[in-house]
Amino acid sequence: MTRPQIGPVVSALLLAWRSARSLAPLSALSLSLASPLALASEDISEFTEADLFADIPEVVSATRLPQRLTEAPASITVIDREQIDASGATRIADLFRLVPGMQVFHVTRNQSGVTYHGVSDNFPNRMEVMVDGRSIYLPLLSTVAWETIGLQLDDIDHIEVVRGSNVPTQGSNAFLGSINIVTRTALSEPTNSAKVMSGNRGEERGELRHSLITDFGHLRVSAGASSNDGGPIYNEGAENQYVNLSASSTLGLQDTIDLQLGASKGETFIVDADELDNIASPRDHNANYQYLVWNHAASDENEFRLSFYHNYLKLNVDPIPANEWLAREFEVDLATATAYASAFGVSDAFFRPDSEHGTTEQYDIELQHTHYANESLHLISGLGYRFEQAKSDVLLDTDEWISEERGRVFANVQWNQTDQMIWNLGAMYEDGSIADGRLSPRLALNYLIDDSTSVRAARTRAYRMPSLLERHNTYNLRQDDANGNNILEQQAIAAEGLKPGQIDTTELGFYKLLPEQNLQFDTRLFYEKITGGIRSEFIAADPDLIISDPFLASLENGTRITKGNVEFYDAAGVEFQVKYKPQPETLMLLNYGHVEVDGQYFKKPDDTIQLHHYAPKDTVSLLLSQQFADQWQASLAYYFMSTTRWFEGTSGTKERKAYHRADLQIKKRFALSNNTDAEVKLIVQNLLDERYQEFYPNNHFDRRAYVEFKLLY
């Protein structure tokens, strides 16, 4: 296949744009709970075909206010249940290939990264990711570990993706955008379902779901287990188990209580797939969460929402003897590594083979008030407090808790000045124990040409506060001594004086719905300027800790890692998405993103990286789905990403080649009885077997086939 010839046209458009300038034990308790869990901040009804195509889709992620897409101050992609079913995806992260401008990559067979507009390493950290409004962003890793979230595709109702900085609404994690995964309720699926899946490299998966609707409440429980053998080079397999419970109760005419509980555990083998002789290391995870929301409708004009959640995650990588660790570190045989261990004075020491080790907790409480002053003026405001803590002898050099506190105050107002002119003004002020407070505002004007057509202009200035890991990341290599505290080498040191990164965004948007044709079109033209972005910085080693022995010193590079405000770049581009349903049985979805990046990353005093190659200029996704007679369904997905570089996977010097990928899905549904259906599905990913690398050079994505059987009763 040849690369789509679309770059020159878009480049000319961008030039013009530059010139002009987002649990089972508690079942008894849960039976007393009754209405479905609300999306993020508001209580909204389930998405239906009528909502999505006869009317303008309604979303809440941009401002926390229910808004039609023609009124929202940002471009939003909605991945609905129909798209999820037709996508051929087997993991949640793969769904974001259907979002314009977004990139998804497999770091290993079982670890994924999701980023927006490139410029990333294997731990993307500039998008907020939420499940029903609960952040799953990890303070310890400063990213989202998708393999630990305890959620599968059949648990999802729909997803809202805000494309563009959404800090004024969701906080500093939403530096480049935000994702809100909305889960299904007892009202939106069969009473019971069971699913098994089998595929290449020992892929096995089983899932059970049960929904209960009584006079006292609505309850949904889901549980599952999965395992695989990993890739053929490193055998980096994984196994996971999870259980989730959600329920809701209407306490009266004015009050509802929503509850979610979940737990997951498993083991994932992780490896840097840049060298063929690297060894995968097992990493265990154990996670749980609790989420409680109270909604109170004080009057027709005023609503209140109080939410609280707690997230817990423990990651464990067992240590190995020093000589084995040195053999991996310096790529030498075990005998030579044993001699190194003796020379370094660490013969009896143990080191962890990977840094993804530690424990992290997050507590968050938020009070929100929605005021509908009149038909033209809607206001939402609130305040919140978050407490985070983590400990890790690898990432933080301590077994003691290190904590961060962060407070926030936010407000968004929608003013319909006329029937055609709609203003959105929003801001969030965040202050924390790591960095001084910052105010992140956004102003947008939407002009409605008619009821189904709008143009939008928006301006945002937003800040990303340093994460707990970025501020405190410390690791010292220690010699053997009586106290075990003699520092041999500092590999990473805490970042003093780290400031929030800044982004200034200007965008123009256009949205059009043709109801008779069931066609939606959305486009976004944007310019982003990142100033003082936070990334790893290499500085000279402490002179007092430099190894005096010439031979041992030759094994070290004389530098240490910290975090700094060392990234300065511009990103400009265009995105569009088209969704077309010429008939109820047919779905056509096209997404395209083009971005051009220009700027610098000051990695070392004598090493400045030019960033124009660090984002794929073009990303394309196409999804075609057709329902046939006798309940047959077939879909075809196509993905393209142009050449790019990643910071970790290519060491900043080598490019990942452009790739094309086609996925095929065929599904047949059978009616076994009046109340029981069965479903059989065949999924083939990378149908043409054009092997490619998404991140590390030795992590190949080859053809993969899966067979799935589902029982609904």
Short mmCIF file of N, CA and C in Angstrom, two decimals, residues 345-495:
data_model
loop_
_atom_site.label_atom_id
_atom_site.label_comp_id
_atom_site.label_asym_id
_atom_site.label_seq_id
_atom_site.Cartn_x
_atom_site.Cartn_y
_atom_site.Cartn_z
N GLY A 345 31.30 -3.58 45.37
CA GLY A 345 30.96 -3.76 46.77
C GLY A 345 29.49 -4.06 47.00
N VAL A 346 28.87 -4.76 46.06
CA VAL A 346 27.44 -5.07 46.17
C VAL A 346 27.18 -6.58 46.03
N SER A 347 28.16 -7.40 46.35
CA SER A 347 28.03 -8.85 46.13
C SER A 347 26.81 -9.44 46.81
N ASP A 348 26.46 -8.96 47.97
CA ASP A 348 25.34 -9.52 48.72
C ASP A 348 24.05 -8.72 48.58
N ALA A 349 24.08 -7.76 47.70
CA ALA A 349 22.91 -6.89 47.53
C ALA A 349 21.92 -7.49 46.53
N PHE A 350 20.69 -6.99 46.58
CA PHE A 350 19.64 -7.37 45.64
C PHE A 350 19.06 -6.10 45.03
N PHE A 351 18.77 -6.16 43.72
CA PHE A 351 18.20 -5.01 43.02
C PHE A 351 16.98 -5.46 42.23
N ARG A 352 16.04 -4.56 42.10
CA ARG A 352 14.84 -4.88 41.32
C ARG A 352 15.15 -4.69 39.84
N PRO A 353 14.77 -5.66 38.99
CA PRO A 353 15.11 -5.58 37.56
C PRO A 353 14.27 -4.58 36.79
N ASP A 354 13.21 -4.04 37.39
CA ASP A 354 12.41 -3.02 36.73
C ASP A 354 11.91 -2.03 37.78
N SER A 355 11.68 -0.80 37.36
CA SER A 355 11.33 0.26 38.31
C SER A 355 9.84 0.34 38.61
N GLU A 356 8.99 -0.42 37.94
CA GLU A 356 7.54 -0.34 38.16
C GLU A 356 7.17 -1.09 39.44
N HIS A 357 7.63 -0.55 40.56
CA HIS A 357 7.43 -1.18 41.86
C HIS A 357 7.04 -0.11 42.87
N GLY A 358 6.03 -0.40 43.69
CA GLY A 358 5.64 0.53 44.73
C GLY A 358 4.15 0.49 45.00
N THR A 359 3.72 1.33 45.92
CA THR A 359 2.32 1.40 46.32
C THR A 359 1.85 2.84 46.24
N THR A 360 0.63 3.02 45.77
CA THR A 360 0.09 4.37 45.64
C THR A 360 -1.38 4.38 46.03
N GLU A 361 -1.81 5.48 46.65
CA GLU A 361 -3.20 5.69 47.04
C GLU A 361 -3.63 7.10 46.66
N GLN A 362 -4.92 7.20 46.41
CA GLN A 362 -5.48 8.51 46.04
C GLN A 362 -6.86 8.66 46.68
N TYR A 363 -7.08 9.77 47.37
CA TYR A 363 -8.37 10.11 47.96
C TYR A 363 -8.84 11.43 47.34
N ASP A 364 -10.09 11.47 46.93
CA ASP A 364 -10.60 12.68 46.28
C ASP A 364 -12.03 12.94 46.73
N ILE A 365 -12.31 14.19 47.12
CA ILE A 365 -13.66 14.60 47.48
C ILE A 365 -13.98 15.89 46.74
N GLU A 366 -15.23 15.99 46.25
CA GLU A 366 -15.61 17.16 45.44
C GLU A 366 -17.07 17.50 45.67
N LEU A 367 -17.34 18.79 45.79
CA LEU A 367 -18.70 19.32 45.88
C LEU A 367 -18.96 20.20 44.67
N GLN A 368 -20.10 19.95 44.01
CA GLN A 368 -20.42 20.66 42.77
C GLN A 368 -21.84 21.20 42.84
N HIS A 369 -22.03 22.41 42.32
CA HIS A 369 -23.34 23.05 42.30
C HIS A 369 -23.67 23.46 40.87
N THR A 370 -24.85 23.07 40.41
CA THR A 370 -25.34 23.46 39.08
C THR A 370 -26.54 24.38 39.25
N HIS A 371 -26.48 25.52 38.58
CA HIS A 371 -27.55 26.53 38.70
C HIS A 371 -28.04 26.89 37.30
N TYR A 372 -29.34 26.67 37.09
CA TYR A 372 -29.98 27.05 35.83
C TYR A 372 -30.74 28.35 36.09
N ALA A 373 -30.07 29.46 35.86
CA ALA A 373 -30.67 30.76 36.17
C ALA A 373 -31.91 31.02 35.33
N ASN A 374 -31.80 30.71 34.05
CA ASN A 374 -32.92 30.82 33.12
C ASN A 374 -32.57 30.00 31.89
N GLU A 375 -33.38 30.08 30.85
CA GLU A 375 -33.13 29.28 29.66
C GLU A 375 -31.83 29.67 28.97
N SER A 376 -31.32 30.87 29.23
CA SER A 376 -30.14 31.36 28.52
C SER A 376 -28.87 31.29 29.34
N LEU A 377 -28.97 31.09 30.65
CA LEU A 377 -27.79 31.16 31.50
C LEU A 377 -27.73 29.94 32.42
N HIS A 378 -26.66 29.14 32.24
CA HIS A 378 -26.42 27.96 33.05
C HIS A 378 -25.03 28.07 33.67
N LEU A 379 -24.93 27.74 34.95
CA LEU A 379 -23.66 27.89 35.66
C LEU A 379 -23.39 26.64 36.48
N ILE A 380 -22.17 26.17 36.42
CA ILE A 380 -21.74 25.06 37.28
C ILE A 380 -20.46 25.48 37.99
N SER A 381 -20.37 25.19 39.27
CA SER A 381 -19.20 25.59 40.05
C SER A 381 -18.96 24.56 41.13
N GLY A 382 -17.76 24.58 41.69
CA GLY A 382 -17.47 23.62 42.74
C GLY A 382 -16.05 23.74 43.26
N LEU A 383 -15.76 22.89 44.21
CA LEU A 383 -14.42 22.83 44.77
C LEU A 383 -14.11 21.38 45.15
N GLY A 384 -12.81 21.07 45.17
CA GLY A 384 -12.41 19.70 45.45
C GLY A 384 -11.07 19.66 46.15
N TYR A 385 -10.80 18.51 46.77
CA TYR A 385 -9.54 18.29 47.48
C TYR A 385 -9.06 16.87 47.15
N ARG A 386 -7.78 16.75 46.86
CA ARG A 386 -7.19 15.45 46.53
C ARG A 386 -5.93 15.22 47.37
N PHE A 387 -5.86 14.03 47.94
CA PHE A 387 -4.68 13.62 48.69
C PHE A 387 -4.09 12.38 48.02
N GLU A 388 -2.82 12.45 47.66
CA GLU A 388 -2.13 11.34 47.01
C GLU A 388 -0.92 10.96 47.84
N GLN A 389 -0.63 9.69 47.87
CA GLN A 389 0.59 9.25 48.53
C GLN A 389 1.14 8.02 47.81
N ALA A 390 2.46 7.86 47.90
CA ALA A 390 3.12 6.74 47.24
C ALA A 390 4.40 6.40 47.98
N LYS A 391 4.83 5.17 47.83
CA LYS A 391 6.12 4.73 48.36
C LYS A 391 6.72 3.70 47.41
N SER A 392 8.04 3.80 47.22
CA SER A 392 8.74 2.89 46.32
C SER A 392 10.23 3.00 46.59
N ASP A 393 10.89 1.87 46.82
CA ASP A 393 12.34 1.92 47.05
C ASP A 393 13.11 2.08 45.75
N VAL A 394 12.41 2.02 44.62
CA VAL A 394 13.06 2.20 43.32
C VAL A 394 12.76 3.59 42.76
N LEU A 395 11.50 3.94 42.67
CA LEU A 395 11.13 5.22 42.06
C LEU A 395 11.29 6.40 43.00
N LEU A 396 11.16 6.16 44.31
CA LEU A 396 11.22 7.25 45.28
C LEU A 396 12.32 7.06 46.31
N ASP A 397 13.04 5.95 46.25
CA ASP A 397 14.16 5.64 47.14
C ASP A 397 13.75 5.63 48.60
N THR A 398 12.54 5.17 48.88
CA THR A 398 12.09 5.10 50.26
C THR A 398 10.94 4.12 50.40
N ASP A 399 10.85 3.49 51.56
CA ASP A 399 9.71 2.66 51.90
C ASP A 399 8.69 3.43 52.74
N GLU A 400 8.94 4.73 52.92
CA GLU A 400 8.02 5.59 53.65
C GLU A 400 7.11 6.32 52.66
N TRP A 401 5.93 6.69 53.14
CA TRP A 401 4.98 7.39 52.28
C TRP A 401 5.48 8.80 51.95
N ILE A 402 5.37 9.17 50.69
CA ILE A 402 5.55 10.54 50.23
C ILE A 402 4.19 11.01 49.73
N SER A 403 3.75 12.18 50.16
CA SER A 403 2.38 12.60 49.87
C SER A 403 2.35 13.95 49.16
N GLU A 404 1.21 14.18 48.52
CA GLU A 404 0.92 15.46 47.90
C GLU A 404 -0.53 15.82 48.18
N GLU A 405 -0.78 17.08 48.43
CA GLU A 405 -2.13 17.59 48.59
C GLU A 405 -2.40 18.61 47.49
N ARG A 406 -3.63 18.57 46.99
CA ARG A 406 -3.97 19.50 45.93
C ARG A 406 -5.43 19.92 46.08
N GLY A 407 -5.68 21.22 46.02
CA GLY A 407 -7.03 21.75 46.08
C GLY A 407 -7.41 22.40 44.76
N ARG A 408 -8.71 22.49 44.49
CA ARG A 408 -9.16 23.07 43.22
C ARG A 408 -10.49 23.78 43.42
N VAL A 409 -10.67 24.83 42.66
CA VAL A 409 -11.93 25.56 42.58
C VAL A 409 -12.21 25.77 41.10
N PHE A 410 -13.44 25.52 40.68
CA PHE A 410 -13.73 25.59 39.24
C PHE A 410 -15.13 26.17 39.01
N ALA A 411 -15.31 26.67 37.80
CA ALA A 411 -16.62 27.18 37.38
C ALA A 411 -16.68 27.19 35.86
N ASN A 412 -17.85 26.91 35.33
CA ASN A 412 -18.13 27.03 33.90
C ASN A 412 -19.50 27.65 33.74
N VAL A 413 -19.60 28.59 32.84
CA VAL A 413 -20.88 29.24 32.58
C VAL A 413 -21.17 29.18 31.08
N GLN A 414 -22.42 28.85 30.74
CA GLN A 414 -22.89 28.91 29.36
C GLN A 414 -23.95 29.99 29.26
N TRP A 415 -23.69 30.94 28.37
CA TRP A 415 -24.62 32.06 28.17
C TRP A 415 -25.06 32.08 26.72
N ASN A 416 -26.34 31.87 26.50
CA ASN A 416 -26.90 31.98 25.16
C ASN A 416 -27.29 33.44 24.93
N GLN A 417 -26.37 34.19 24.36
CA GLN A 417 -26.61 35.62 24.17
C GLN A 417 -27.80 35.84 23.25
N THR A 418 -27.85 35.05 22.19
CA THR A 418 -29.00 35.05 21.28
C THR A 418 -29.28 33.58 20.93
N ASP A 419 -30.24 33.35 20.07
CA ASP A 419 -30.51 31.99 19.62
C ASP A 419 -29.35 31.43 18.82
N GLN A 420 -28.48 32.30 18.34
CA GLN A 420 -27.38 31.84 17.49
C GLN A 420 -26.01 31.95 18.15
N MET A 421 -25.85 32.84 19.10
CA MET A 421 -24.55 33.06 19.73
C MET A 421 -24.52 32.49 21.14
N ILE A 422 -23.59 31.55 21.37
CA ILE A 422 -23.47 30.88 22.66
C ILE A 422 -22.04 31.06 23.17
N TRP A 423 -21.93 31.63 24.36
CA TRP A 423 -20.63 31.83 25.00
C TRP A 423 -20.40 30.77 26.07
N ASN A 424 -19.19 30.25 26.15
CA ASN A 424 -18.77 29.37 27.24
C ASN A 424 -17.51 29.96 27.87
N LEU A 425 -17.59 30.23 29.16
CA LEU A 425 -16.44 30.72 29.91
C LEU A 425 -16.21 29.79 31.09
N GLY A 426 -15.00 29.26 31.21
CA GLY A 426 -14.70 28.36 32.31
C GLY A 426 -13.29 28.54 32.81
N ALA A 427 -13.06 28.13 34.06
CA ALA A 427 -11.72 28.24 34.63
C ALA A 427 -11.61 27.29 35.82
N MET A 428 -10.39 26.87 36.07
CA MET A 428 -10.08 26.11 37.28
C MET A 428 -8.82 26.67 37.90
N TYR A 429 -8.86 26.86 39.21
CA TYR A 429 -7.66 27.25 39.95
C TYR A 429 -7.22 26.05 40.78
N GLU A 430 -5.96 25.65 40.59
CA GLU A 430 -5.40 24.52 41.33
C GLU A 430 -4.19 25.00 42.13
N ASP A 431 -4.10 24.50 43.35
CA ASP A 431 -2.96 24.81 44.21
C ASP A 431 -2.57 23.52 44.91
N GLY A 432 -1.26 23.30 45.06
CA GLY A 432 -0.81 22.06 45.67
C GLY A 432 0.44 22.24 46.49
N SER A 433 0.83 21.15 47.14
CA SER A 433 2.02 21.18 47.99
C SER A 433 3.30 21.07 47.19
N ILE A 434 3.21 20.72 45.91
CA ILE A 434 4.41 20.57 45.08
C ILE A 434 4.76 21.85 44.34
N ALA A 435 3.77 22.56 43.85
CA ALA A 435 4.02 23.77 43.06
C ALA A 435 2.98 24.83 43.40
N ASP A 436 3.33 26.09 43.11
CA ASP A 436 2.42 27.20 43.35
C ASP A 436 1.18 27.08 42.48
N GLY A 437 0.10 27.71 42.94
CA GLY A 437 -1.18 27.62 42.26
C GLY A 437 -1.18 28.29 40.90
N ARG A 438 -2.08 27.81 40.03
CA ARG A 438 -2.24 28.36 38.70
C ARG A 438 -3.74 28.41 38.36
N LEU A 439 -4.10 29.45 37.58
CA LEU A 439 -5.46 29.59 37.07
C LEU A 439 -5.46 29.22 35.59
N SER A 440 -6.36 28.30 35.20
CA SER A 440 -6.46 27.85 33.81
C SER A 440 -7.82 28.25 33.25
N PRO A 441 -7.89 29.28 32.40
CA PRO A 441 -9.17 29.74 31.86
C PRO A 441 -9.39 29.28 30.41
N ARG A 442 -10.67 29.29 29.99
CA ARG A 442 -11.04 29.02 28.59
C ARG A 442 -12.23 29.88 28.22
N LEU A 443 -12.19 30.46 27.03
CA LEU A 443 -13.30 31.24 26.49
C LEU A 443 -13.61 30.71 25.10
N ALA A 444 -14.90 30.46 24.84
CA ALA A 444 -15.31 29.94 23.53
C ALA A 444 -16.60 30.61 23.09
N LEU A 445 -16.71 30.82 21.80
CA LEU A 445 -17.91 31.35 21.18
C LEU A 445 -18.38 30.38 20.11
N ASN A 446 -19.62 29.91 20.24
CA ASN A 446 -20.24 29.05 19.23
C ASN A 446 -21.31 29.85 18.51
N TYR A 447 -21.26 29.80 17.17
CA TYR A 447 -22.27 30.47 16.36
C TYR A 447 -23.07 29.41 15.61
N LEU A 448 -24.39 29.36 15.88
CA LEU A 448 -25.27 28.39 15.26
C LEU A 448 -25.81 28.94 13.94
N ILE A 449 -25.32 28.39 12.85
CA ILE A 449 -25.81 28.79 11.54
C ILE A 449 -27.27 28.36 11.38
N ASP A 450 -27.56 27.15 11.85
CA ASP A 450 -28.93 26.67 11.98
C ASP A 450 -28.93 25.68 13.14
N ASP A 451 -30.06 24.99 13.33
CA ASP A 451 -30.18 24.12 14.50
C ASP A 451 -29.19 22.97 14.49
N SER A 452 -28.65 22.60 13.36
CA SER A 452 -27.76 21.44 13.28
C SER A 452 -26.37 21.79 12.74
N THR A 453 -26.04 23.09 12.69
CA THR A 453 -24.75 23.52 12.16
C THR A 453 -24.17 24.60 13.05
N SER A 454 -22.90 24.45 13.42
CA SER A 454 -22.28 25.48 14.25
C SER A 454 -20.81 25.63 13.90
N VAL A 455 -20.30 26.83 14.13
CA VAL A 455 -18.87 27.09 14.06
C VAL A 455 -18.43 27.57 15.44
N ARG A 456 -17.17 27.30 15.76
CA ARG A 456 -16.69 27.58 17.12
C ARG A 456 -15.30 28.19 17.06
N ALA A 457 -15.06 29.16 17.94
CA ALA A 457 -13.72 29.70 18.16
C ALA A 457 -13.45 29.64 19.65
N ALA A 458 -12.27 29.16 20.03
CA ALA A 458 -11.97 28.99 21.45
C ALA A 458 -10.51 29.31 21.72
N ARG A 459 -10.28 29.80 22.93
CA ARG A 459 -8.93 30.13 23.37
C ARG A 459 -8.76 29.60 24.80
N THR A 460 -7.67 28.87 25.05
CA THR A 460 -7.42 28.27 26.36
C THR A 460 -5.98 28.53 26.79
N ARG A 461 -5.80 28.88 28.03
CA ARG A 461 -4.47 28.86 28.65
C ARG A 461 -4.57 27.92 29.85
N ALA A 462 -3.73 26.91 29.87
CA ALA A 462 -3.85 25.89 30.91
C ALA A 462 -2.48 25.48 31.42
N TYR A 463 -2.47 24.91 32.62
CA TYR A 463 -1.23 24.51 33.27
C TYR A 463 -1.34 23.06 33.74
N ARG A 464 -0.23 22.37 33.65
CA ARG A 464 -0.14 21.01 34.17
C ARG A 464 0.78 21.02 35.38
N MET A 465 0.20 20.73 36.56
CA MET A 465 0.98 20.71 37.79
C MET A 465 1.92 19.49 37.77
N PRO A 466 3.12 19.59 38.34
CA PRO A 466 4.01 18.43 38.40
C PRO A 466 3.36 17.30 39.18
N SER A 467 3.57 16.07 38.72
CA SER A 467 3.04 14.92 39.44
C SER A 467 3.94 14.58 40.62
N LEU A 468 3.44 13.73 41.50
CA LEU A 468 4.22 13.30 42.65
C LEU A 468 5.52 12.64 42.21
N LEU A 469 5.44 11.79 41.18
CA LEU A 469 6.65 11.12 40.69
C LEU A 469 7.63 12.11 40.09
N GLU A 470 7.15 13.05 39.30
CA GLU A 470 8.05 14.01 38.66
C GLU A 470 8.79 14.86 39.69
N ARG A 471 8.13 15.19 40.76
CA ARG A 471 8.78 16.01 41.78
C ARG A 471 9.75 15.20 42.64
N HIS A 472 9.42 13.93 42.96
CA HIS A 472 10.17 13.20 43.98
C HIS A 472 10.96 12.01 43.44
N ASN A 473 10.96 11.77 42.14
CA ASN A 473 11.66 10.60 41.59
C ASN A 473 13.14 10.59 42.01
N THR A 474 13.52 9.57 42.77
CA THR A 474 14.88 9.44 43.30
C THR A 474 15.27 7.97 43.31
N TYR A 475 16.49 7.68 42.88
CA TYR A 475 16.99 6.30 43.00
C TYR A 475 18.50 6.32 43.19
N ASN A 476 18.95 5.66 44.24
CA ASN A 476 20.38 5.56 44.54
C ASN A 476 20.81 4.10 44.53
N LEU A 477 21.94 3.84 43.90
CA LEU A 477 22.56 2.52 43.93
C LEU A 477 23.49 2.49 45.13
N ARG A 478 23.26 1.50 46.02
CA ARG A 478 23.96 1.49 47.30
C ARG A 478 24.90 0.30 47.43
N GLN A 479 26.04 0.54 48.12
CA GLN A 479 27.00 -0.51 48.43
C GLN A 479 26.58 -1.27 49.67
N ASP A 480 27.23 -2.43 49.89
CA ASP A 480 27.03 -3.17 51.12
C ASP A 480 27.79 -2.48 52.25
N ASP A 481 27.12 -2.21 53.35
CA ASP A 481 27.80 -1.79 54.57
C ASP A 481 26.89 -2.10 55.75
N ALA A 482 27.33 -1.76 56.92
CA ALA A 482 26.58 -2.15 58.11
C ALA A 482 25.16 -1.59 58.10
N ASN A 483 24.99 -0.37 57.56
CA ASN A 483 23.68 0.27 57.56
C ASN A 483 22.95 0.14 56.22
N GLY A 484 23.69 -0.32 55.20
CA GLY A 484 23.10 -0.41 53.88
C GLY A 484 22.78 0.92 53.26
N ASN A 485 23.46 1.99 53.66
CA ASN A 485 23.13 3.34 53.21
C ASN A 485 24.24 4.03 52.43
N ASN A 486 25.32 3.35 52.16
CA ASN A 486 26.43 3.97 51.45
C ASN A 486 26.08 4.11 49.97
N ILE A 487 25.87 5.34 49.49
CA ILE A 487 25.45 5.56 48.11
C ILE A 487 26.65 5.43 47.17
N LEU A 488 26.53 4.51 46.24
CA LEU A 488 27.57 4.32 45.23
C LEU A 488 27.33 5.22 44.03
N GLU A 489 26.07 5.32 43.62
CA GLU A 489 25.75 6.13 42.44
C GLU A 489 24.33 6.66 42.57
N GLN A 490 24.13 7.93 42.20
CA GLN A 490 22.80 8.51 42.10
C GLN A 490 22.32 8.38 40.66
N GLN A 491 21.27 7.60 40.45
CA GLN A 491 20.74 7.44 39.11
C GLN A 491 19.63 8.45 38.81
N ALA A 492 18.88 8.83 39.86
CA ALA A 492 17.82 9.82 39.68
C ALA A 492 17.71 10.64 40.95
N ILE A 493 17.49 11.94 40.80
CA ILE A 493 17.37 12.82 41.97
C ILE A 493 16.09 13.63 41.87
N ALA A 494 15.57 14.01 43.04
CA ALA A 494 14.33 14.78 43.10
C ALA A 494 14.50 16.13 42.39
N ALA A 495 13.41 16.60 41.82
CA ALA A 495 13.44 17.84 41.04
C ALA A 495 13.05 19.02 41.93
#
